[in-house]
XYZ file of C-alpha atoms in Angstrom:
150
model
C 8.794 32.145 -60.555
C 10.997 32.813 -57.586
C 9.818 33.647 -54.076
C 11.617 35.186 -51.122
C 10.195 35.247 -47.582
C 11.053 37.926 -45.032
C 11.419 37.502 -41.276
C 7.885 38.774 -40.620
C 6.216 36.604 -43.286
C 6.120 38.972 -46.248
C 6.666 37.223 -49.571
C 8.299 38.768 -52.622
C 7.598 37.111 -55.977
C 9.702 37.563 -59.059
C 7.863 36.399 -62.150
C 9.702 35.708 -65.363
C 8.759 35.756 -69.067
C 5.896 33.364 -69.787
C 4.756 33.026 -66.158
C 1.040 33.482 -65.566
C 0.526 36.310 -63.072
C -2.609 35.236 -61.171
C -1.731 31.550 -61.195
C 1.763 32.329 -59.844
C 0.347 34.503 -57.070
C -2.090 31.736 -56.112
C 0.769 29.203 -56.057
C 2.882 31.476 -53.822
C -0.041 32.025 -51.430
C -0.469 28.256 -51.184
C 3.270 27.524 -50.912
C 3.757 30.057 -48.102
C 0.531 29.169 -46.269
C -1.008 32.650 -46.450
C -4.637 32.544 -45.324
C -5.411 36.243 -44.789
C -3.320 39.073 -46.195
C -2.917 41.500 -49.047
C -0.933 42.123 -52.193
C 0.787 45.380 -51.309
C 2.536 46.034 -54.598
C 2.816 44.643 -58.085
C 4.671 46.098 -61.063
C 6.020 44.720 -64.325
C 4.932 43.977 -67.860
C 2.567 41.579 -69.610
C 2.237 40.288 -73.160
C -1.345 39.210 -72.493
C -3.737 40.981 -70.143
C -6.925 39.251 -69.008
C -9.302 41.220 -66.780
C -12.945 41.701 -66.018
C -14.717 44.819 -64.835
C -18.233 45.666 -63.745
C -20.293 47.236 -66.518
C -23.948 48.118 -66.752
C -23.729 51.769 -65.810
C -27.243 52.276 -67.177
C -28.623 50.133 -64.330
C -26.967 52.120 -61.522
C -27.756 53.111 -58.829
C -30.050 50.073 -58.981
C -28.174 46.879 -59.657
C -29.498 44.525 -62.326
C -31.495 41.410 -61.583
C -29.507 38.446 -60.272
C -29.689 36.699 -63.632
C -28.192 39.631 -65.557
C -24.461 39.520 -66.304
C -22.758 42.765 -65.299
C -19.142 41.682 -65.841
C -17.279 42.478 -69.046
C -14.216 40.345 -69.857
C -11.225 41.617 -71.844
C -8.255 39.555 -73.023
C -5.740 41.438 -75.153
C -2.207 40.826 -76.365
C 0.083 43.856 -76.391
C 3.064 45.315 -74.550
C 1.223 46.085 -71.292
C 3.087 48.076 -68.631
C 1.628 47.274 -65.211
C 1.349 50.401 -63.086
C -0.291 48.741 -60.107
C -1.500 45.394 -58.834
C -3.061 45.115 -55.393
C -5.823 43.469 -53.428
C -6.959 41.375 -50.484
C -6.465 37.696 -49.659
C -9.171 35.855 -47.701
C -9.321 32.099 -47.112
C -6.150 31.873 -49.211
C -7.973 33.339 -52.249
C -6.789 36.621 -53.796
C -9.128 39.349 -55.074
C -6.814 41.533 -57.143
C -7.159 44.657 -59.256
C -4.670 45.672 -61.925
C -4.013 48.827 -63.931
C -2.004 48.489 -67.145
C -1.063 50.721 -70.073
C -0.401 49.901 -73.739
C 1.724 52.847 -74.953
C 1.560 51.872 -78.636
C -2.228 52.210 -78.690
C -2.359 54.801 -75.883
C -4.832 52.551 -74.065
C -5.184 52.022 -70.332
C -7.221 49.235 -68.742
C -8.115 48.476 -65.151
C -10.077 45.658 -63.579
C -10.012 42.349 -61.746
C -6.975 40.233 -62.669
C -8.055 37.021 -64.415
C -6.168 33.806 -65.290
C -3.912 33.710 -68.340
C -2.357 37.158 -67.897
C 1.140 36.379 -69.160
C 4.354 38.074 -68.015
C 6.451 39.777 -70.701
C 9.825 40.717 -69.161
C 9.217 40.495 -65.412
C 6.827 41.196 -62.563
C 7.687 41.925 -58.949
C 4.933 41.377 -56.386
C 4.916 41.818 -52.608
C 2.441 39.843 -50.477
C 1.919 40.610 -46.787
C 0.153 38.147 -44.475
C -2.134 39.564 -41.773
C -1.989 37.885 -38.384
C -4.752 37.947 -35.782
C -7.772 37.806 -38.082
C -9.141 35.096 -40.364
C -11.240 36.397 -43.234
C -13.489 34.718 -45.765
C -15.874 35.965 -48.447
C -19.577 35.164 -48.345
C -22.240 36.281 -50.803
C -24.430 39.138 -49.623
C -26.587 41.608 -51.549
C -26.839 40.656 -55.240
C -24.766 37.568 -54.455
C -21.561 39.656 -54.200
C -18.903 37.958 -52.010
C -18.114 40.298 -49.111
C -15.317 40.041 -46.528
C -16.335 38.562 -43.184
C -14.549 37.046 -40.213
C -14.540 33.259 -40.057
C-alpha cells in the first residue's frame, strides 16, 4: 500500500496485489489521522470479495425482531472488477459500500465491504477528510448505528 496526501488533506491510496482493501483503508485513515470524512472514489480489481447485505425482504416494511439476523454474508473468489467503492467515515471508522462485477460468470454483487477482500492487480482509493464537524455512530431504531454529532 502506498498513500499520498494532498495540500487540503485528501489521501490517495494505491493498493497492490495481495493487499486487503478494508484493512488498508482503515490503516490509511489511522495513519493520516482522519476522524470524519468520506471515501469519494474507489476502483480496481479483487481476487476475493467479502461483503454483507441486508436481506429479509419478506419482513419489510416492518423490520424483524432484534434477535433476528437480517445480514447475509458473501465471500467469493473470482476476477472481480470494482466499479465503485464509497462511504462515510465517522470516529475514524469507515462504513463502505462496494459494487463489483465478475465477467466470467456475468455476476454483479453490491454490499458493505468486509475484511479479507483481497486486491488482484490494483485499487485506487481517494479519501477526503471533512473539517468542522465531528461525527460518530450510535445505535437507534433496531439497534442500527446512525450518524450523529459528537
